[in-house]
Amino acid sequence: MLTEEVFLSYGNKWQDVVTVQQSQLDAKPEVTLIRAERDYKVYKIKDGKKYWIETMAAFKRNKFRLDRIAPVNWTELVSYPEGESIK
């Protein structure tokens, strides 16, 4: 969940924020899978919550893709409330 604390935790600066066209945003894939740096757990993000995908079988059963996992830092990871695990 993007908060000011998460934004700043990546070393971003407010003066570097730029306005982009909606079409530029639409061209980017939506991030729904995340993994914290140096952690093995992968989470599905849905409705502002994180859901831990407990097993590779659950990952495959849900047709998730390894190349769609976005790395995040700990500040961002802990900003999401926990939902029930995906088993």
Short mmCIF file of C-alpha atoms in Angstrom, two decimals:
data_model
loop_
_atom_site.label_atom_id
_atom_site.label_comp_id
_atom_site.label_asym_id
_atom_site.label_seq_id
_atom_site.Cartn_x
_atom_site.Cartn_y
_atom_site.Cartn_z
CA MET A 1 0.00 0.00 0.00
CA LEU A 2 1.63 3.21 -1.09
CA THR A 3 2.01 5.66 1.77
CA GLU A 4 4.34 8.58 2.24
CA GLU A 5 6.56 6.37 4.41
CA VAL A 6 6.76 3.70 1.68
CA PHE A 7 7.44 6.33 -1.00
CA LEU A 8 10.31 7.82 1.00
CA SER A 9 11.71 4.39 2.02
CA TYR A 10 12.83 3.86 -1.59
CA GLY A 11 14.86 7.08 -1.57
CA ASN A 12 12.29 8.94 -3.67
CA LYS A 13 12.03 12.71 -3.50
CA TRP A 14 8.85 14.74 -3.91
CA GLN A 15 10.55 17.09 -6.36
CA ASP A 16 11.16 14.14 -8.71
CA VAL A 17 7.45 13.33 -9.10
CA VAL A 18 6.20 13.94 -12.64
CA THR A 19 2.78 13.89 -14.25
CA VAL A 20 2.24 11.16 -16.84
CA GLN A 21 -0.56 10.43 -19.27
CA GLN A 22 -3.15 7.81 -18.36
CA SER A 23 -2.11 5.84 -21.46
CA GLN A 24 1.41 5.53 -20.01
CA LEU A 25 0.00 4.10 -16.79
CA ASP A 26 -2.30 1.76 -18.70
CA ALA A 27 0.70 0.36 -20.60
CA LYS A 28 2.27 -0.90 -17.36
CA PRO A 29 1.15 -4.30 -16.05
CA GLU A 30 -0.63 -4.24 -12.69
CA VAL A 31 1.54 -5.61 -9.89
CA THR A 32 -0.33 -8.26 -7.92
CA LEU A 33 2.55 -10.46 -6.71
CA ILE A 34 5.31 -9.18 -4.43
CA ARG A 35 8.28 -10.56 -2.52
CA ALA A 36 10.42 -8.71 -0.01
CA GLU A 37 14.14 -8.48 -0.61
CA ARG A 38 15.97 -11.49 0.89
CA ASP A 39 12.72 -13.30 1.74
CA TYR A 40 11.28 -16.45 0.19
CA LYS A 41 7.60 -15.64 0.76
CA VAL A 42 5.55 -14.48 -2.21
CA TYR A 43 2.33 -12.57 -1.58
CA LYS A 44 -0.72 -11.87 -3.70
CA ILE A 45 -1.95 -8.30 -3.29
CA LYS A 46 -5.71 -7.89 -3.48
CA ASP A 47 -7.99 -5.18 -2.13
CA GLY A 48 -5.12 -3.58 -0.21
CA LYS A 49 -4.17 -6.78 1.66
CA LYS A 50 -1.34 -9.27 1.23
CA TYR A 51 -2.03 -12.99 1.01
CA TRP A 52 0.92 -15.37 1.45
CA ILE A 53 1.05 -18.07 -1.21
CA GLU A 54 2.15 -20.97 1.02
CA THR A 55 3.25 -23.56 -1.54
CA MET A 56 4.44 -23.89 -5.11
CA ALA A 57 1.38 -26.10 -5.72
CA ALA A 58 -0.88 -23.19 -4.70
CA PHE A 59 1.18 -20.86 -6.88
CA LYS A 60 0.77 -23.12 -9.92
CA ARG A 61 -2.89 -23.95 -9.21
CA ASN A 62 -3.67 -20.21 -9.31
CA LYS A 63 -1.70 -19.84 -12.55
CA PHE A 64 0.60 -17.20 -11.08
CA ARG A 65 3.77 -16.41 -13.01
CA LEU A 66 7.27 -16.17 -11.53
CA ASP A 67 8.17 -13.37 -13.94
CA ARG A 68 5.36 -11.23 -12.49
CA ILE A 69 6.76 -11.07 -8.94
CA ALA A 70 7.81 -7.52 -8.03
CA PRO A 71 10.53 -7.01 -5.43
CA VAL A 72 9.59 -4.67 -2.57
CA ASN A 73 11.38 -3.46 0.55
CA TRP A 74 10.38 -4.36 4.12
CA THR A 75 8.71 -0.99 4.70
CA GLU A 76 6.34 -1.63 1.82
CA LEU A 77 5.75 -5.29 2.71
CA VAL A 78 4.70 -4.55 6.29
CA SER A 79 2.45 -1.69 5.18
CA TYR A 80 -0.07 -4.22 3.83
CA PRO A 81 -2.38 -5.88 6.34
CA GLU A 82 -2.37 -9.70 6.28
CA GLY A 83 -5.17 -11.67 4.69
CA GLU A 84 -5.60 -15.42 4.96
CA SER A 85 -2.91 -17.55 3.35
CA ILE A 86 -3.45 -19.09 -0.06
CA LYS A 87 -3.03 -22.85 0.40
#
